mmCIF file of C-alpha atoms and ligand atoms in Angstrom:
data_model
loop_
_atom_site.group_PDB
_atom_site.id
_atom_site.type_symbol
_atom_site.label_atom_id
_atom_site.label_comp_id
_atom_site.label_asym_id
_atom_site.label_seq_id
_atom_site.Cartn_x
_atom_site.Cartn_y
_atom_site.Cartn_z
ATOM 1 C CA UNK M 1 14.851 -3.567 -9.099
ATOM 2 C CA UNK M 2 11.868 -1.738 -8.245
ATOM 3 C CA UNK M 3 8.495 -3.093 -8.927
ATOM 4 C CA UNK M 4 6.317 -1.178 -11.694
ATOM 5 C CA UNK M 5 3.066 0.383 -9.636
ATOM 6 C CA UNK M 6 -0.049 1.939 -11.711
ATOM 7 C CA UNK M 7 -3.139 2.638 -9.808
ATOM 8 C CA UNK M 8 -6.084 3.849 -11.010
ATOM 9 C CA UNK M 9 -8.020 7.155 -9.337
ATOM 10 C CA UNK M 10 -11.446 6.427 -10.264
ATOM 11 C CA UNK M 11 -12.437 10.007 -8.260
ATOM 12 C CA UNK M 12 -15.873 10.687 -8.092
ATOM 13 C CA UNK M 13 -16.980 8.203 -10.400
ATOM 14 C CA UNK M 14 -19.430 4.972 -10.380
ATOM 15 C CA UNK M 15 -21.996 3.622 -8.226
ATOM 16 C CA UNK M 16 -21.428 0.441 -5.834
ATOM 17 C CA UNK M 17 -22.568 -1.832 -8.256
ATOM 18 C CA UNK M 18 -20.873 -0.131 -11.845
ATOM 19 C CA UNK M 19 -17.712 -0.140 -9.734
ATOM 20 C CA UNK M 20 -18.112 -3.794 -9.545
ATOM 21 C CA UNK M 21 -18.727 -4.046 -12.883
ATOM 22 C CA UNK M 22 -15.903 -2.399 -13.647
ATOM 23 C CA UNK M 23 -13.281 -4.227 -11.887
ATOM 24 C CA UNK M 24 -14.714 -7.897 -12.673
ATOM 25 C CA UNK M 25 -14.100 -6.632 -16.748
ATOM 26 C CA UNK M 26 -10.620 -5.731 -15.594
ATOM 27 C CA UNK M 27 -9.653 -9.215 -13.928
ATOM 28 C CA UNK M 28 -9.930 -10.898 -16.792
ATOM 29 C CA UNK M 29 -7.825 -8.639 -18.997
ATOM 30 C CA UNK M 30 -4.972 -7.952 -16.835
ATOM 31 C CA UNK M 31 -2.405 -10.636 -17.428
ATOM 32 C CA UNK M 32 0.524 -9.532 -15.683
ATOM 33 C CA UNK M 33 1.630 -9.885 -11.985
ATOM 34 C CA UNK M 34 5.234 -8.262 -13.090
ATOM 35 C CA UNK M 35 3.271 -4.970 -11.910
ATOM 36 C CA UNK M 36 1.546 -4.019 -8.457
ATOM 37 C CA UNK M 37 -1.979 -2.918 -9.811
ATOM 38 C CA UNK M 38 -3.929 -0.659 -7.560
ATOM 39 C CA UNK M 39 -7.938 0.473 -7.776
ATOM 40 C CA UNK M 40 -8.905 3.649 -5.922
ATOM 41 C CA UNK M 41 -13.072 4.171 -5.718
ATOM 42 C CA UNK M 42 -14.550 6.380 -3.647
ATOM 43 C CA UNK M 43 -15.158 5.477 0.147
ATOM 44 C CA UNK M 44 -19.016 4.236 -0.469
ATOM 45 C CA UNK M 45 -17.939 1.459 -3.144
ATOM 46 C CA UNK M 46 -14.744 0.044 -1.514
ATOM 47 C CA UNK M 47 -16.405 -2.952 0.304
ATOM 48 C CA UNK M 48 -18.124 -4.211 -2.687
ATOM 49 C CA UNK M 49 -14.606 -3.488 -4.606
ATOM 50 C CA UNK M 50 -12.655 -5.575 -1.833
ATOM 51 C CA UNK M 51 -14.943 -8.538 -2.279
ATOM 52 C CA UNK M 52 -14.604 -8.803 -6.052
ATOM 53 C CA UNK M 53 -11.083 -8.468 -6.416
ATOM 54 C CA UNK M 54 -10.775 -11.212 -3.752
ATOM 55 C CA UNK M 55 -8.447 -14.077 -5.461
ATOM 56 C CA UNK M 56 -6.503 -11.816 -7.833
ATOM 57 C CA UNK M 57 -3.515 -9.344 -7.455
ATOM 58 C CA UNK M 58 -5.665 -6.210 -7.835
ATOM 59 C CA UNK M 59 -5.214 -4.066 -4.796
ATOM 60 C CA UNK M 60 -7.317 -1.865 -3.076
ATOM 61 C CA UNK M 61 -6.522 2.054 -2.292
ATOM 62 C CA UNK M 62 -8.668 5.123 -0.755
ATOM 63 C CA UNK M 63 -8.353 8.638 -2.502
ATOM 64 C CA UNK M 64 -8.257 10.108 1.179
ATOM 65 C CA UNK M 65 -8.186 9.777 4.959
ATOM 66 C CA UNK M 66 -8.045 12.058 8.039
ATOM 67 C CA UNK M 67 -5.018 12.229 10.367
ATOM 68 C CA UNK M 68 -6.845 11.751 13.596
ATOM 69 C CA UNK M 69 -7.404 8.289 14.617
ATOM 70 C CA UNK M 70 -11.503 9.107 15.326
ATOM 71 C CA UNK M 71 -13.408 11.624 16.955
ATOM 72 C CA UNK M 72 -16.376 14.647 15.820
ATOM 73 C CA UNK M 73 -14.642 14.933 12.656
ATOM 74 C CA UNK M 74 -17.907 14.539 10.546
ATOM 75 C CA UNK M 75 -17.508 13.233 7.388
ATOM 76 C CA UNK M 76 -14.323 12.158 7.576
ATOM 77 C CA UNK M 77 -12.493 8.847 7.112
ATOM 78 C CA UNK M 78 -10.249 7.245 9.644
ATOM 79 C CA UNK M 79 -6.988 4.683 8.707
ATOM 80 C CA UNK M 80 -8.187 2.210 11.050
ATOM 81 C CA UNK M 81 -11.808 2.293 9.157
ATOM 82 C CA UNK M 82 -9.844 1.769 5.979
ATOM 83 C CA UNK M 83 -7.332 -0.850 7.341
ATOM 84 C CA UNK M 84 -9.977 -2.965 8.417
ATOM 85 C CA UNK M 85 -11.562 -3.470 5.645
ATOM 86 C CA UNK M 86 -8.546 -4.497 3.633
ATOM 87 C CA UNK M 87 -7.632 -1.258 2.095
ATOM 88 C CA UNK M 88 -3.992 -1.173 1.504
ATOM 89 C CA UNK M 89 -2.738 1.989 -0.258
ATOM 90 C CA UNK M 90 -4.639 5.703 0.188
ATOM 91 C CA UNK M 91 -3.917 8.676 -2.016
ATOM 92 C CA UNK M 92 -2.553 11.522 -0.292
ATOM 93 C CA UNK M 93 -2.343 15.149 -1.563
ATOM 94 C CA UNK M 94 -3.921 14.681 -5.181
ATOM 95 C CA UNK M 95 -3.929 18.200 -6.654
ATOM 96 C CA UNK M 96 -7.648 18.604 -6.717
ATOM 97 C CA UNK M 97 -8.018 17.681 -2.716
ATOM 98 C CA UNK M 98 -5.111 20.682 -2.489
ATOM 99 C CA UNK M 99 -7.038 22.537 -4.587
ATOM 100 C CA UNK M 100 -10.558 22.295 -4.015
ATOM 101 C CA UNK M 101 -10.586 20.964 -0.664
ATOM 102 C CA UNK M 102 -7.654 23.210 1.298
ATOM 103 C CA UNK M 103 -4.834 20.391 1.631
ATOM 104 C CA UNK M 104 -1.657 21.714 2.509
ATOM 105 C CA UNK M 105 1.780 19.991 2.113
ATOM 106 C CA UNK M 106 1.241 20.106 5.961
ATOM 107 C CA UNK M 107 -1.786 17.993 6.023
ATOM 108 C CA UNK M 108 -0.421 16.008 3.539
ATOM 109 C CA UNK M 109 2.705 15.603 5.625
ATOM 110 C CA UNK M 110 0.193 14.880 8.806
ATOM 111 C CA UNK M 111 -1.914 11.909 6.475
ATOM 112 C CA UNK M 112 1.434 10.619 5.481
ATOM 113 C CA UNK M 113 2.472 9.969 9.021
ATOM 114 C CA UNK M 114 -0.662 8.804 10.154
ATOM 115 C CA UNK M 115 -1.394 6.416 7.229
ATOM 116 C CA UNK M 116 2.603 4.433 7.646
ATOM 117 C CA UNK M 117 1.270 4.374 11.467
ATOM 118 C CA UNK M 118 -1.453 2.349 9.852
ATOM 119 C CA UNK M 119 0.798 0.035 7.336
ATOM 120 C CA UNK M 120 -1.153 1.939 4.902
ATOM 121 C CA UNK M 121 0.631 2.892 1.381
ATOM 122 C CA UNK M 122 0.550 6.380 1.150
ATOM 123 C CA UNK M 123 0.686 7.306 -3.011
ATOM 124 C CA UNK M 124 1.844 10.924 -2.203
ATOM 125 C CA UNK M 125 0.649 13.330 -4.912
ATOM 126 C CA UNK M 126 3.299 16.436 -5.950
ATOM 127 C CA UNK M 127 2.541 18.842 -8.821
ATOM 128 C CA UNK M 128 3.223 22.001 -10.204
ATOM 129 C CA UNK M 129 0.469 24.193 -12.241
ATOM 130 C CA UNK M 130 0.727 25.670 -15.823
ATOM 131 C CA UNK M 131 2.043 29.209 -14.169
ATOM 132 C CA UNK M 132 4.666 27.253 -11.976
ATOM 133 C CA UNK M 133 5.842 25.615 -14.782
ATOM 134 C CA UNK M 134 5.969 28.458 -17.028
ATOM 135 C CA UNK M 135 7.475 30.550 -14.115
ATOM 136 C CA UNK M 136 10.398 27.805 -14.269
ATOM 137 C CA UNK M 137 9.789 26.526 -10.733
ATOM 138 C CA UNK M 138 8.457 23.279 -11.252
ATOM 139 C CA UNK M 139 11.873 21.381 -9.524
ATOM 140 C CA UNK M 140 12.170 23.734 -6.575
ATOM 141 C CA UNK M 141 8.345 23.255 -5.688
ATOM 142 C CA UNK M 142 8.217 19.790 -6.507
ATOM 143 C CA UNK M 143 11.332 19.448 -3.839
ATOM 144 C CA UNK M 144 9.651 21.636 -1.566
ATOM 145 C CA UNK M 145 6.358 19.334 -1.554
ATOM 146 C CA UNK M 146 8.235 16.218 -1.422
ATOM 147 C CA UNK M 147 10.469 17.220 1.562
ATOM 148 C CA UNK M 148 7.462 18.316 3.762
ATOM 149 C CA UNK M 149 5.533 15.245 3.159
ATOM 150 C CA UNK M 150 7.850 13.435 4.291
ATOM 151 C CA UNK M 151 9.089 15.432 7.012
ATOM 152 C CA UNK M 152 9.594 12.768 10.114
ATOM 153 C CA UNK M 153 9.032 9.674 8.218
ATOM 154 C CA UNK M 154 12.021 7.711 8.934
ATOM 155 C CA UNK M 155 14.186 5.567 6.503
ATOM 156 C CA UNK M 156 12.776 2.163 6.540
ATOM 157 C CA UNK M 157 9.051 3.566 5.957
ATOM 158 C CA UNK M 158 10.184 5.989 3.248
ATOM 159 C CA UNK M 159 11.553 2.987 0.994
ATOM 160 C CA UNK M 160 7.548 2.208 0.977
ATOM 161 C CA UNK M 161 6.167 5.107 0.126
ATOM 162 C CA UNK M 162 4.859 6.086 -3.678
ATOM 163 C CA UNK M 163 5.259 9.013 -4.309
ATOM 164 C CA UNK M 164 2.848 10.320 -7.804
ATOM 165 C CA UNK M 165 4.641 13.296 -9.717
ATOM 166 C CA UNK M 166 1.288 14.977 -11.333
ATOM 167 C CA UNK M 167 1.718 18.216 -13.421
ATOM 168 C CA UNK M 168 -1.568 19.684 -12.628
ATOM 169 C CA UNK M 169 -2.165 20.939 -16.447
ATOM 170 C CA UNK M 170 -1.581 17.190 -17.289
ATOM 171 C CA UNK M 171 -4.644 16.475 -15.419
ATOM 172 C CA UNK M 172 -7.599 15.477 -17.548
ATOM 173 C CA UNK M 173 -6.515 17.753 -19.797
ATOM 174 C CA UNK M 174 -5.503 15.250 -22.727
ATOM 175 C CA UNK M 175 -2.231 16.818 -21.990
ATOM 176 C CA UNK M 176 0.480 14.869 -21.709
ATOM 177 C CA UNK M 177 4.137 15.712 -20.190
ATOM 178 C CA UNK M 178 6.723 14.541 -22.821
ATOM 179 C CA UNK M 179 8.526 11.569 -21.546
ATOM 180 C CA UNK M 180 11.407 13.926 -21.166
ATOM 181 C CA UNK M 181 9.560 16.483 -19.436
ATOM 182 C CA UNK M 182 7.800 13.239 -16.746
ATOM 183 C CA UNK M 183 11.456 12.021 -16.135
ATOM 184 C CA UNK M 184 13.301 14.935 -15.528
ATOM 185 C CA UNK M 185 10.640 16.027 -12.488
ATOM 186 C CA UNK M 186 10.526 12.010 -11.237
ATOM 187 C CA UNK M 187 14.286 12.142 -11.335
ATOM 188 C CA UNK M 188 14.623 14.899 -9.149
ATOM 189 C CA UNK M 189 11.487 13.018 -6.661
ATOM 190 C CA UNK M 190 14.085 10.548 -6.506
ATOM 191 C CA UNK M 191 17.688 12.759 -5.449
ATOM 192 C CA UNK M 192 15.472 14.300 -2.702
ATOM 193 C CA UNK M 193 15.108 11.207 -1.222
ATOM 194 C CA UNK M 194 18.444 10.169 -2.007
ATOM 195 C CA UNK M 195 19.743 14.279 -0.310
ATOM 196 C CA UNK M 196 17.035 13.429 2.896
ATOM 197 C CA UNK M 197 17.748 9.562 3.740
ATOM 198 C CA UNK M 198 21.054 8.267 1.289
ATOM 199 C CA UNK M 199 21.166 6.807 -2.361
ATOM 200 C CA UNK M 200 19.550 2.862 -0.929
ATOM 201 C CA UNK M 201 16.036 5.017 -0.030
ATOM 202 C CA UNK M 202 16.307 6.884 -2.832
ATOM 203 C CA UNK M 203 16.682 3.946 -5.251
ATOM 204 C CA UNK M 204 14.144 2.293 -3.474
ATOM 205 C CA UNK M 205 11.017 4.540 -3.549
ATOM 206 C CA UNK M 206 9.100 4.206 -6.443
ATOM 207 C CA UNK M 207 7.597 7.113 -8.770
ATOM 208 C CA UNK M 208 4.385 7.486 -10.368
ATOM 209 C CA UNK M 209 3.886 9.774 -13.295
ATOM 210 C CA UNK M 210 0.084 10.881 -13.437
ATOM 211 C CA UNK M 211 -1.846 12.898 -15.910
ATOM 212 C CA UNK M 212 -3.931 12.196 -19.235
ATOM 213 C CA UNK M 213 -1.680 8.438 -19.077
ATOM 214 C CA UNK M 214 -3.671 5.953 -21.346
ATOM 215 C CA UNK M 215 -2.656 3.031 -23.836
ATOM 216 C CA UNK M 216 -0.790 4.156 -26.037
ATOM 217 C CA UNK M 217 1.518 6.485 -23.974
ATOM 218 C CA UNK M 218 2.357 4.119 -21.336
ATOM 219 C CA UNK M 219 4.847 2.270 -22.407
ATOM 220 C CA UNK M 220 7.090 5.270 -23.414
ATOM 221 C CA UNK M 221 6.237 6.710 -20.033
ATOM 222 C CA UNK M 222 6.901 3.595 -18.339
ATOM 223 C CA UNK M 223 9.896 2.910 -19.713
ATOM 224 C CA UNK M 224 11.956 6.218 -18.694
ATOM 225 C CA UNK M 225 14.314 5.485 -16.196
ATOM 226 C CA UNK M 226 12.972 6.822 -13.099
ATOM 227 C CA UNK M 227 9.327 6.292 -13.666
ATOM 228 C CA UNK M 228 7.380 3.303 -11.833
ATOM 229 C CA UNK M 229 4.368 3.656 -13.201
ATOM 230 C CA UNK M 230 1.418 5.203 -13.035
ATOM 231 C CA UNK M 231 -1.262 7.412 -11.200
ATOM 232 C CA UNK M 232 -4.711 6.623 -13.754
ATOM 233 C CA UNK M 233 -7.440 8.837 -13.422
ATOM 234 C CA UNK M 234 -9.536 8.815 -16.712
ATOM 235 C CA UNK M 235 -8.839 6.128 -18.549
ATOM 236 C CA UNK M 236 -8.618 3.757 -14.942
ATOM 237 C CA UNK M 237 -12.519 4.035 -15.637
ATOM 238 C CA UNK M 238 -12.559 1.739 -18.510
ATOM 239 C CA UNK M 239 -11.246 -1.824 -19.883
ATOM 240 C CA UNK M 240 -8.356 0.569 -21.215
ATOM 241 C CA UNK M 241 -6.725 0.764 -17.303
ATOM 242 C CA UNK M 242 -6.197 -3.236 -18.014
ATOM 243 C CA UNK M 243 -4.149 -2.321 -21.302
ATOM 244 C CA UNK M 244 -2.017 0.344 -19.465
ATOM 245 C CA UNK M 245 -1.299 -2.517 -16.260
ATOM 246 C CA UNK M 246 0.171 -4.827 -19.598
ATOM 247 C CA UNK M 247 1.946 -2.174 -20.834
HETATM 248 P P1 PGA K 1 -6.050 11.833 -15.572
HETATM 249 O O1 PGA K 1 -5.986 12.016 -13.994
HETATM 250 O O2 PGA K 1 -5.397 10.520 -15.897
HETATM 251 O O3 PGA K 1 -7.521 11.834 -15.883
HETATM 252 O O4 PGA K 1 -5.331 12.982 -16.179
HETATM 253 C C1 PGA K 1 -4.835 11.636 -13.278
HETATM 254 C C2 PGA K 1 -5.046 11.887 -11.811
HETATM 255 O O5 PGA K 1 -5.650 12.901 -11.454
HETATM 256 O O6 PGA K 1 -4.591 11.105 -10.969
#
């Protein structure tokens, strides 16, 4: 039975101190340890994040990370800097990072490597756009993206990974994939796992749906076969993230 995951991608949101604020309102209201609950600020607020989740079951992730262990990279974020704080999942691949910021499934396949090196839990972001979907490509690309990120991971470390299925017009867009539409694409997450490694990996990795999720679709969403959870962004930045972790 796999465990139900939802993380919330607070992106480039709150100070230091309102990300604190944030995450002491959620404590209180999340009353469920039947789920792995994950918070994601930005680099700047994770120590004060780390300290005030200290005592509970939150979790704390990174939105990003380089694939070189250190070096005149400038600006950039090592696993080692992230693992030693206590950070103990990092995004990988979100659309906007692919789209704004030149990520490749390449790099993403590189971070992915490099952050299971670390015994960091990469939540691996795969997404098609409006014109994909509309070209009637969404399952092929999806594939595609999922087999290169995991290009060279081997068995035992794939069973860890999270992998976040995030149509990119579901994206703060208030748009929602129908339940239908989230489990058919997860589904297929999960037989390319099954086709790389056998049907034991494939049962075992578990898959986020992402993309305009909030209170009152979660449960539905959550409840399709082949969805674990959730990838949060917008509504992970209020006390409604704790109503979507009770689901
Ligand atoms: P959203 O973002 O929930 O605001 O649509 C999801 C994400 O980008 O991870």
């Amino acid at each position: 039975m796999r465990k139900k995951i939802v993380a919330g991608n607070w992106k480039m949101n709150k100070t230091p101190k309102q990300a604190v604020e944030l995450v002491n309102s959620l404590k209180d209201k999340i009353n469920t340890s039947a789920v792995d609950v994950v918070v994601c600020p930005t680099f700047v607020c994770l120590q004060a994040v780390l300290e005030a989740v200290k005592g509970t079951n939150i979790a704390v992730g990174a939105q990003n990370m380089y694939f070189e262990e250190n070096g005149a990279y400038t600006g950039e974020i090592s696993p080692e800097m992230l693992t030693s704080m206590g950070v103990k999942y990092v995004i990988i691949g979100h659309s906007e990072r692919r789209q704004y910021f030149a990520e490749t499934n390449e790099t993403v396949n590189k971070k992915t490597l490099k952050a299971i090196e670390h015994k960091l839990i990469p939540i691996v972001c795969v997404g098609e756009s409006l014109a994909e979907r509309e070209q009637g490509i969404t399952i092929d690309l999806v594939r595609l993206q999922t087999k290169i990120a995991l290009k060279d991971v081997n068995k035992e470390d794939a069973k860890n990974v999270v992998i976040a299925y995030e149509p990119i017009w579901a994206i703060g867009t208030g748009k929602t994939a129908t339940n239908e539409q989230a489990e058919e694409v997860c589904k297929a997450i999960r037989d390319v796992v099954s086709e790389i490694y056998d049907v034991e990996t494939g049962d075992a990795v578990r898959v986020q749906y992402g993309g305009s999720v909030n209170a009152g679709n979660a449960n539905a969403l959550f409840n399709m076969g082949n969805i674990d959870g959730g990838l949060v962004g917008g509504a992970s930045l209020k006390e409604e993230f704790a109503s979507i972790v009770n689901y």
